[in-house]
Coordinates of C-alpha atoms in Angstrom, one line a residue:
Chain A
M115 CA -69.3 136.4 76.3
S116 CA -67.1 135.4 77.8
S117 CA -64.0 137.6 79.2
S118 CA -61.7 134.5 78.5
G119 CA -58.8 135.4 76.4
V120 CA -57.2 138.3 78.6
I121 CA -54.7 138.9 80.5
I122 CA -53.7 141.6 82.9
A123 CA -50.0 142.0 81.4
G124 CA -48.4 144.9 83.5
A125 CA -49.2 146.1 86.9
A126 CA -46.8 148.1 89.3
E127 CA -48.4 150.8 92.5
T128 CA -46.9 154.7 92.9
D129 CA -43.0 154.0 94.1
R130 CA -44.2 154.9 97.7
L131 CA -47.9 155.2 99.4
G132 CA -49.0 156.8 102.5
K133 CA -48.0 160.6 103.1
L134 CA -46.9 162.5 99.6
P135 CA -46.5 166.1 99.3
D136 CA -45.2 165.9 97.2
H137 CA -46.7 164.7 94.7
S138 CA -50.0 165.8 92.8
T139 CA -53.2 163.4 91.7
L140 CA -52.6 163.1 88.5
Q141 CA -47.9 163.6 89.3
L142 CA -49.7 160.0 91.5
H143 CA -51.8 158.7 87.8
I144 CA -48.9 159.8 85.9
E145 CA -45.8 157.4 87.9
G146 CA -48.9 154.4 88.6
A147 CA -49.0 154.3 84.6
L148 CA -44.4 154.8 83.3
N149 CA -44.3 152.0 86.5
A150 CA -47.3 149.7 85.0
V151 CA -46.1 149.8 81.8
A152 CA -42.3 148.8 82.5
D153 CA -43.8 146.2 84.2
A154 CA -45.2 144.9 81.1
G155 CA -42.4 145.5 79.3
L156 CA -43.0 147.9 77.3
T157 CA -43.7 152.2 75.6
L158 CA -46.6 154.2 76.2
R159 CA -46.1 154.7 71.6
D160 CA -47.6 151.1 72.5
I161 CA -51.0 151.4 74.5
D162 CA -54.6 152.8 72.4
G163 CA -56.9 152.6 75.3
I164 CA -57.1 154.7 78.4
A165 CA -59.2 154.2 81.3
T166 CA -59.8 156.1 84.7
V167 CA -62.1 157.9 86.8
S168 CA -62.9 162.5 87.0
A169 CA -60.9 164.5 88.2
P170 CA -58.5 163.9 86.1
G171 CA -60.2 161.7 83.8
P172 CA -58.7 159.5 80.6
V173 CA -58.3 162.2 78.8
Q174 CA -56.4 164.6 81.0
V175 CA -54.8 161.4 81.7
A176 CA -53.9 160.1 78.1
H177 CA -52.4 163.3 77.3
A178 CA -50.3 163.7 79.8
L179 CA -48.6 160.5 78.6
G180 CA -48.3 161.4 75.5
I181 CA -50.7 158.4 74.0
T182 CA -53.1 158.7 71.4
P183 CA -56.9 156.8 73.0
D184 CA -58.3 155.6 69.7
W185 CA -60.8 152.8 73.2
I186 CA -61.4 155.7 76.3
D187 CA -63.5 154.9 79.5
G188 CA -63.9 157.1 82.4
T189 CA -66.6 155.4 84.0
G190 CA -66.3 157.1 87.8
V191 CA -68.7 155.6 89.8
G192 CA -66.2 155.0 93.0
G193 CA -63.4 153.4 94.7
T194 CA -64.3 150.0 92.4
S195 CA -64.8 151.8 89.2
F196 CA -61.0 149.8 88.7
L197 CA -61.9 146.9 87.9
L198 CA -65.4 147.6 86.1
H199 CA -62.7 149.8 84.1
V200 CA -61.1 146.1 83.9
R201 CA -64.4 144.8 82.0
H202 CA -65.3 146.7 79.7
A203 CA -61.3 146.5 79.0
A204 CA -61.9 143.0 78.4
A205 CA -65.1 143.3 76.2
A206 CA -62.9 146.5 74.3
I207 CA -60.4 144.0 73.2
R208 CA -62.8 141.2 72.2
A209 CA -64.6 143.4 70.6
G210 CA -61.5 144.9 68.9
Y211 CA -61.7 148.3 69.7
A212 CA -57.9 148.6 71.5
K213 CA -55.0 146.6 72.0
T214 CA -53.1 147.4 74.8
I215 CA -55.8 149.1 77.9
L216 CA -53.4 150.8 80.3
I217 CA -56.4 151.6 83.8
T218 CA -54.5 154.4 86.2
H219 CA -55.2 155.2 89.4
G220 CA -54.2 157.8 91.3
E221 CA -55.3 160.3 94.0
S222 CA -53.7 162.3 96.7
G223 CA -56.2 161.6 99.1
R224 CA -54.6 162.7 102.4
S225 CA -52.1 165.8 101.1
R226 CA -54.6 166.6 98.4
V227 CA -52.8 168.6 96.4
G228 CA -54.0 168.8 93.3
A229 CA -57.5 167.1 94.5
S230 CA -60.9 169.0 93.3
R231 CA -63.0 169.5 96.5
W232 CA -65.3 167.3 96.6
R233 CA -69.1 169.3 97.5
M234 CA -72.4 167.7 97.5
D235 CA -74.9 169.1 95.0
A236 CA -78.0 170.4 97.5
S237 CA -80.4 170.1 95.1
S238 CA -79.5 166.6 94.2
P239 CA -80.9 163.6 96.0
A240 CA -79.2 163.2 98.5
G241 CA -78.3 166.6 99.2
Q242 CA -82.1 166.8 99.5
F243 CA -83.0 164.8 101.5
E244 CA -79.9 163.2 103.4
A245 CA -77.3 165.5 104.0
P246 CA -79.1 167.8 105.7
Y247 CA -79.4 165.3 109.0
G248 CA -75.7 165.6 109.3
T249 CA -74.3 162.5 106.9
F250 CA -70.5 164.4 106.4
G251 CA -68.3 161.6 103.7
P252 CA -68.3 158.0 104.0
T253 CA -67.2 157.1 108.3
T254 CA -71.4 158.6 107.8
T255 CA -73.3 157.1 105.9
F256 CA -71.8 153.1 105.3
T257 CA -71.9 152.8 107.6
I258 CA -75.2 153.3 108.8
P259 CA -76.6 149.9 108.1
L260 CA -75.0 147.8 110.1
L261 CA -76.2 147.7 113.6
R262 CA -79.7 146.6 111.4
Y263 CA -76.9 143.1 110.3
M264 CA -76.3 143.4 114.2
K265 CA -79.7 143.8 116.3
D266 CA -80.6 140.3 113.0
Y267 CA -78.0 138.8 112.7
G268 CA -76.1 139.1 116.4
L269 CA -72.6 140.5 115.5
T270 CA -71.1 141.3 117.7
H271 CA -68.8 143.9 118.8
E272 CA -65.8 142.1 119.5
Q273 CA -66.8 140.0 116.1
L274 CA -66.7 143.7 114.0
A275 CA -63.4 144.7 116.2
Y276 CA -62.1 141.2 114.6
V277 CA -62.1 142.2 111.1
A278 CA -59.2 145.1 112.0
V279 CA -57.5 142.5 114.0
A280 CA -57.3 139.9 111.0
Q281 CA -56.2 142.0 109.0
R282 CA -53.1 143.5 110.8
R283 CA -52.2 140.4 111.2
W284 CA -51.3 140.7 107.2
A285 CA -49.7 143.7 107.7
A286 CA -47.5 143.0 110.0
K287 CA -45.8 140.7 107.0
N288 CA -46.4 143.6 104.5
P289 CA -43.7 146.0 104.1
R290 CA -45.6 148.3 102.4
A291 CA -48.8 148.1 105.0
A292 CA -48.8 152.0 106.6
F293 CA -49.8 149.7 110.2
R294 CA -47.9 146.9 110.7
D295 CA -48.2 146.3 114.8
P296 CA -50.2 144.0 116.2
I297 CA -53.9 144.6 117.6
T298 CA -56.5 143.0 120.1
V299 CA -59.8 143.7 120.0
E300 CA -59.4 145.2 123.3
D301 CA -56.9 147.5 121.5
V302 CA -59.2 148.1 118.7
L303 CA -62.5 149.5 121.5
A304 CA -60.9 151.5 122.7
S305 CA -60.4 153.2 119.5
R306 CA -62.2 156.9 118.9
M307 CA -65.3 156.1 117.9
V308 CA -66.0 157.5 114.8
A309 CA -69.3 157.1 114.2
Y310 CA -70.9 153.9 117.1
P311 CA -71.2 151.2 116.2
F312 CA -67.1 151.9 114.3
H313 CA -64.3 153.0 116.4
L314 CA -61.1 154.4 114.0
L315 CA -59.9 151.1 113.7
E316 CA -62.7 150.0 112.5
C317 CA -62.2 152.5 109.0
C318 CA -60.0 152.5 106.5
L319 CA -56.8 154.6 106.5
V320 CA -56.7 158.0 104.5
T321 CA -53.8 157.7 102.4
D322 CA -51.8 159.4 98.9
G323 CA -51.2 156.6 96.1
G324 CA -51.6 155.4 93.0
G325 CA -51.1 151.9 91.3
A326 CA -52.8 151.1 87.1
L327 CA -52.6 147.9 85.1
I328 CA -51.9 147.0 82.0
V329 CA -54.5 144.7 80.2
T330 CA -54.3 143.4 76.4
S331 CA -55.3 140.0 74.7
A332 CA -54.5 136.5 75.9
D333 CA -53.6 135.1 73.0
R334 CA -49.3 137.4 73.3
A335 CA -49.2 136.5 77.1
A336 CA -45.5 135.0 76.6
E337 CA -44.7 138.3 75.1
F338 CA -44.1 140.0 78.6
P339 CA -42.1 139.5 80.9
K340 CA -44.5 138.8 84.5
P341 CA -46.3 135.6 83.9
A342 CA -49.9 136.4 83.3
V343 CA -52.8 136.9 84.7
Y344 CA -56.1 136.0 83.2
V345 CA -59.0 137.7 83.3
L346 CA -61.4 134.4 83.8
G347 CA -64.8 135.9 84.8
T348 CA -65.1 139.7 85.5
G349 CA -69.7 141.6 86.8
E350 CA -70.3 144.5 88.2
S351 CA -74.3 146.2 89.1
S352 CA -75.6 149.5 91.1
E353 CA -78.2 149.4 94.2
T354 CA -78.8 153.1 95.3
P355 CA -76.9 156.4 95.0
M356 CA -78.4 157.2 98.9
I357 CA -77.7 154.5 101.6
S358 CA -80.9 155.2 103.6
Q359 CA -82.0 153.9 100.2
L360 CA -80.7 150.7 100.1
V361 CA -82.7 147.5 100.0
D362 CA -81.9 146.1 102.9
F363 CA -79.4 146.7 105.6
T364 CA -78.1 143.9 106.1
E365 CA -76.9 143.1 102.8
S366 CA -75.8 144.3 99.5
Q367 CA -78.1 143.5 95.9
A368 CA -75.1 144.9 93.7
F369 CA -71.9 142.5 95.6
R370 CA -74.3 139.2 95.4
L371 CA -75.2 140.3 91.8
A372 CA -71.4 141.4 90.5
G373 CA -70.1 138.0 91.9
R374 CA -72.5 136.5 91.0
A375 CA -71.7 137.2 86.7
A376 CA -67.9 136.8 87.6
F377 CA -68.7 132.8 89.1
A378 CA -70.6 132.4 85.8
E379 CA -68.9 133.5 83.8
A380 CA -65.8 131.3 85.1
G381 CA -67.1 128.8 85.3
I382 CA -66.0 128.3 89.6
G383 CA -67.8 127.7 92.5
V384 CA -66.3 129.0 96.3
S385 CA -64.5 126.7 96.7
D386 CA -62.1 127.3 93.6
V387 CA -61.0 130.7 95.0
N388 CA -58.1 130.1 97.0
H389 CA -57.8 133.7 97.9
L390 CA -60.0 136.5 98.3
M391 CA -60.2 140.6 98.5
I392 CA -62.9 142.2 99.7
Y393 CA -62.8 146.1 99.8
D394 CA -62.5 147.1 103.1
A395 CA -63.5 150.8 103.7
F396 CA -65.0 149.4 106.7
A397 CA -65.0 146.6 109.1
H398 CA -68.6 145.6 108.1
V399 CA -67.6 145.6 104.7
P400 CA -65.5 142.2 104.3
I401 CA -69.1 141.0 106.7
Y402 CA -71.3 141.9 104.0
G403 CA -69.0 140.8 100.6
L404 CA -68.4 137.2 102.4
E405 CA -71.5 136.1 102.6
A406 CA -72.5 138.5 99.3
L407 CA -70.2 136.1 96.9
G408 CA -71.7 133.1 98.9
F409 CA -68.6 131.7 100.8
V410 CA -70.6 131.8 104.2
A411 CA -74.1 131.9 105.4
K412 CA -76.5 135.9 105.9
G413 CA -75.7 136.0 109.7
E414 CA -72.0 133.6 109.9
A415 CA -69.3 136.0 108.9
G416 CA -68.2 137.8 111.9
P417 CA -68.2 133.7 113.2
F418 CA -65.3 132.8 110.7
I419 CA -64.2 135.9 111.1
A420 CA -63.3 135.7 113.8
D421 CA -62.6 131.7 114.7
G422 CA -59.4 132.3 112.8
N423 CA -60.7 131.7 108.6
T424 CA -59.6 134.7 106.8
E425 CA -56.0 134.7 108.5
P426 CA -52.7 134.4 107.4
G427 CA -52.7 129.3 108.2
G428 CA -56.2 130.5 107.7
S429 CA -58.4 128.5 104.7
L430 CA -59.5 130.9 103.0
P431 CA -56.4 134.7 103.1
L432 CA -58.4 137.6 102.3
N433 CA -57.5 141.5 102.4
T434 CA -53.7 139.2 102.3
N435 CA -52.0 143.3 101.7
G436 CA -52.9 144.7 104.9
G437 CA -56.4 145.6 103.2
G438 CA -58.0 149.2 103.1
L439 CA -58.1 149.2 107.0
S440 CA -53.9 148.4 107.2
Y441 CA -52.2 148.9 103.9
T442 CA -53.2 152.3 102.1
H443 CA -56.2 153.4 101.2
T444 CA -56.0 156.6 98.9
G445 CA -60.2 156.9 98.7
M446 CA -60.7 154.7 96.1
Y447 CA -58.7 151.3 97.8
G448 CA -59.9 149.0 94.6
M449 CA -56.4 149.4 92.4
F450 CA -55.4 148.3 95.0
A451 CA -57.6 144.9 95.2
I452 CA -56.7 144.7 92.3
Q453 CA -53.0 144.7 92.6
E454 CA -52.9 142.0 95.3
G455 CA -54.7 139.3 93.0
V456 CA -51.7 139.7 90.6
R457 CA -48.5 139.8 93.0
Q458 CA -50.9 136.5 94.6
L459 CA -51.0 135.3 91.1
R460 CA -48.0 135.6 90.4
G461 CA -46.3 135.1 93.1
E462 CA -44.2 137.4 93.4
A463 CA -47.1 139.3 97.3
A464 CA -45.1 140.1 100.8
A465 CA -47.4 137.7 102.2
Q466 CA -47.2 134.8 99.3
L467 CA -49.8 132.3 99.0
D468 CA -48.2 129.0 98.5
A469 CA -49.1 129.1 94.0
P470 CA -52.5 130.5 94.5
E471 CA -55.0 129.1 91.8
I472 CA -57.8 131.7 91.8
S473 CA -58.1 135.0 93.0
V474 CA -61.3 136.7 93.7
I475 CA -61.6 140.3 93.9
L476 CA -64.7 141.9 95.4
G477 CA -64.4 146.5 95.2
N478 CA -67.3 148.6 96.4
G479 CA -68.6 151.9 94.8
G480 CA -69.9 154.7 97.0
M481 CA -70.2 152.9 99.5
F482 CA -73.0 149.9 98.8
A483 CA -73.4 151.9 95.8
T484 CA -72.1 149.8 92.9
S485 CA -70.3 146.8 93.2
G486 CA -67.4 145.4 91.0
V487 CA -65.7 141.5 90.9
L488 CA -63.3 140.2 89.3
V489 CA -61.9 135.6 89.1
L490 CA -59.0 135.9 88.4
G491 CA -56.9 132.9 88.0
R492 CA -53.3 131.8 86.7
Q493 CA -54.1 129.8 84.4
P494 CA -56.3 130.1 81.3
R495 CA -59.8 128.5 81.6
P496 CA -59.6 125.0 80.9
Chain B
M171 CA -69.3 179.4 111.6
A172 CA -71.2 176.7 109.1
A173 CA -74.3 177.0 108.3
K174 CA -76.5 173.6 108.0
P175 CA -77.5 172.4 104.4
V176 CA -80.6 173.7 103.8
P177 CA -81.9 171.2 100.5
V178 CA -83.2 172.5 97.4
P179 CA -86.0 171.2 96.1
T180 CA -86.3 170.9 92.4
P181 CA -89.8 170.1 90.6
E182 CA -90.7 166.7 91.2
T183 CA -89.9 167.5 94.9
Q184 CA -91.6 170.4 95.7
P185 CA -95.1 168.5 96.6
F186 CA -93.2 166.6 98.8
W187 CA -91.1 170.0 100.3
D188 CA -94.4 172.2 100.4
G189 CA -96.1 169.2 102.6
C190 CA -93.5 169.6 105.4
A191 CA -94.5 173.3 104.5
A192 CA -97.7 172.5 106.1
G193 CA -96.8 170.4 108.6
E194 CA -97.5 167.1 106.6
L195 CA -95.6 164.3 105.8
R196 CA -96.0 163.4 101.6
I197 CA -95.1 161.1 100.4
Q198 CA -96.0 158.8 96.2
R199 CA -98.2 155.5 96.3
C200 CA -97.7 154.4 92.5
G201 CA -101.7 154.1 90.4
D202 CA -101.5 150.3 89.3
C203 CA -99.1 148.7 91.2
G204 CA -99.9 150.4 94.4
R205 CA -96.3 150.6 96.7
A206 CA -96.4 153.6 98.2
Y207 CA -92.4 154.9 97.0
F208 CA -89.7 157.5 98.9
Y209 CA -88.2 159.8 98.1
P210 CA -89.7 161.6 95.6
R211 CA -90.1 160.7 91.5
P212 CA -92.4 160.4 88.3
V213 CA -92.1 157.2 88.3
C214 CA -92.6 154.0 90.3
P215 CA -90.3 152.0 90.9
A216 CA -91.6 148.8 91.3
C217 CA -93.1 148.8 88.3
G218 CA -92.0 151.8 86.2
S219 CA -96.1 152.7 85.7
R220 CA -95.8 156.9 85.4
N221 CA -99.9 156.8 87.3
V222 CA -98.0 157.9 90.8
E223 CA -100.6 159.9 93.1
W224 CA -99.2 161.7 96.4
F225 CA -100.3 161.2 100.1
T226 CA -100.4 162.7 103.4
A227 CA -98.5 159.4 105.4
S228 CA -99.3 159.1 109.0
G229 CA -95.7 159.9 109.9
R230 CA -96.2 156.3 112.1
A231 CA -92.8 155.1 111.3
T232 CA -90.2 152.7 112.8
L233 CA -86.8 153.0 114.3
Y234 CA -84.5 150.7 111.2
S235 CA -81.1 151.8 112.0
Y236 CA -78.5 154.8 112.6
V237 CA -75.4 156.0 113.6
I238 CA -74.3 158.1 116.3
N239 CA -71.5 160.5 114.5
H240 CA -68.3 161.9 116.0
R241 CA -67.0 163.9 114.4
P242 CA -69.6 166.5 112.8
A243 CA -71.3 167.8 110.0
P244 CA -70.3 171.3 109.5
G245 CA -72.8 173.0 111.0
F246 CA -73.5 170.0 113.4
D247 CA -71.5 171.3 115.8
E248 CA -73.6 171.8 118.3
D249 CA -74.9 168.6 118.4
A250 CA -72.4 165.9 118.2
P251 CA -72.1 164.0 118.8
Y252 CA -75.5 163.0 117.2
A253 CA -78.0 159.8 116.5
I254 CA -77.7 160.6 112.3
A255 CA -81.0 157.7 111.4
V256 CA -83.2 156.0 108.5
V257 CA -86.4 155.0 109.3
E258 CA -88.9 152.4 108.0
L259 CA -92.1 154.3 107.8
A260 CA -95.8 152.3 109.1
E261 CA -96.4 152.7 104.5
G262 CA -93.2 150.9 103.5
P263 CA -90.7 152.8 102.3
R264 CA -88.0 154.5 104.4
M265 CA -86.1 157.6 105.4
M266 CA -83.4 159.1 107.0
T267 CA -84.0 161.7 109.1
S268 CA -83.0 163.5 112.8
I269 CA -84.6 161.8 115.5
V270 CA -85.4 164.6 118.2
G271 CA -86.7 164.4 122.1
L272 CA -84.4 161.1 122.6
P273 CA -80.4 161.2 124.6
A274 CA -77.5 160.6 121.1
T275 CA -77.3 156.6 122.9
P276 CA -77.6 153.7 122.5
E277 CA -79.7 153.3 124.5
A278 CA -81.4 155.3 123.9
L279 CA -82.4 154.4 121.2
E280 CA -83.6 150.6 120.4
L281 CA -84.5 150.4 116.9
D282 CA -87.2 149.1 116.3
M283 CA -89.5 151.4 118.8
P284 CA -92.4 153.8 117.0
L285 CA -91.5 156.9 116.5
Q286 CA -93.8 159.8 115.4
V287 CA -92.9 162.0 112.7
R288 CA -92.5 166.8 113.3
F289 CA -91.0 169.5 111.6
E290 CA -88.4 171.0 112.3
P291 CA -87.6 175.3 110.6
R292 CA -84.2 173.9 108.4
G293 CA -83.8 177.3 106.4
D294 CA -86.2 178.0 103.9
V295 CA -87.5 174.8 104.9
S296 CA -89.0 172.5 107.0
L297 CA -87.7 169.0 107.6
P298 CA -89.3 165.9 108.9
V299 CA -88.0 164.8 112.1
F300 CA -88.2 161.7 114.4
G301 CA -89.2 161.4 118.2
P302 CA -91.2 159.7 120.5
E303 CA -94.6 158.7 120.1
E304 CA -96.9 161.4 121.4
N305 CA -99.6 159.9 123.8

C-alpha cells in the first residue's frame, strides 16, 4: 500500500486567528472550508467526501455547506485527528470511494462560542482512576511524564525553557503569530508556574480559529492554481487514554510507531527531511517527538534544541510558524501544523525556508494517547 | 463550591473499590502469564487471556513521576498547589494517586522514594493515596 498518488490540492486557515467572539465553532469550520475550496479553485459542488471531528462532526459540517458526501470520516482522537483524516482520505481516494475530500477544523477554544462543554464521565477508567486526584485538562496530565524524563536523561529546566525561546524566534517572523516578542530562558523560568515543572510560557496558547484541506488524486495535480503537495507517507497509532498508563514516561510509543510507518511508506530517512512540525502543546513534546522519529538519540533532544539546531538558521527547522507555544492553539492544533507544512512546500510561508522538498508533520492527540505522522513532498515519489 | 470528583464503580472495577473500603489494595493478575496489571478489566493486557484473578497487593510503591499543580481542579482550591503523582507498585503496575504526609515541593518529593498506600474517604468510596512508609 502506498499513499503516493494523493495530493493536498487546497489548504487554508480562517481569515483571522486569536480571539474571535463573533465566530461560533461551526462558523470557523465553514470559513476554513470556504477558504480551502477557493484556494483549490473549486466550488463546494466538487466536494464528495468530508472528514472532521465531533463536535460539530462531519454530518453537521457537510449539511451546513450543502455537501452530500459519498464518504464520511468522523475520527475524533484529539488534536492529531486531522492527520489521521489525511491518511484515511488517501486510502479512500485510492479505493475510489471519493474523489475530492474536504477536511475541516474549527474551534472556539478561547471564546467558547457554540462550543460543547467538556465533562469527565466519573465511571470511565479515567473518571475512576485519575480525575479523583485533581486532574483538570492537559496542564495536569500531559505534563506528568516529564519529571521522569528529566531524572533519567538529565534534561534541565533551562533546556526545557529554551524550546519556547527557539519557537518564539520563528514566531517573530510570522505576522499571524499571536506572540512575536523575543523571550529569553530567564523570561520563561520567571513566568507563572502552572504545573511544576511547567511554567506558563512552556504551555500552549488557547485561541479561536480553524482551517481546512482539500485532498484528491495526484493525476489531477495540474488542475489546481497552487502547486500540489504530495502525500508521500502516513502513519497512525495509539497508546493509552490515561497518562498514568503510558508504557514508558520517557518516550511516546505512538509517536514512534506512527513515524516509523510514515517514513517507511515514503521511503525516506531522517536525513531527507528539510522541514519538521511537531505538535507542541507543551514544551516537552518537541523533545519527545525528535527522539521518537529518530532525529536524535534518546536524551539528546533537549541539548539539540538548546544548541540552536531547530531555530532560524539551524540545520533542522522545527515549528516554523511559531507552533502552539507562539503561533496559535485552538485546542486541536494538528490542522495548523499541516497548514504550515503545506505552506513551506508551496513556498508561501511567512518564515519561508529555501525550497524544502520534504516536510514531516507529527501530531499528538489526547495528550500522548494518539499520534499521526505525515510525510509531505514538493514532488511525487520517484 | 464544587465537590471533588467521586469515582463511580462499574461491574469490572467493583472488587477494586470493595478492597479499598476494606483497607486493601486489590488488583488483578493473569493466571496464564502471571503479570499483574491495573486498571481493572476482565482480560490480561499482556497476553489476552481471560483467566485473570484478583489479589491483594502489598501497598508498597515508589514515586515514578508527578506534577505540582498550581491551577486547582474544581473542589481542590484549598489543596493547591498539590501533587498529582504516578506511583509504581512493588508488583509492577502504575497508578495515579495523591501524595499525603509530605509537602508538595520538588525538594520533598524525590523520584523513586518509597511510598505506602493508605485510604481516604471520598463520597461513598475509599480512595487509595500514598504517603511515606511507616516504620
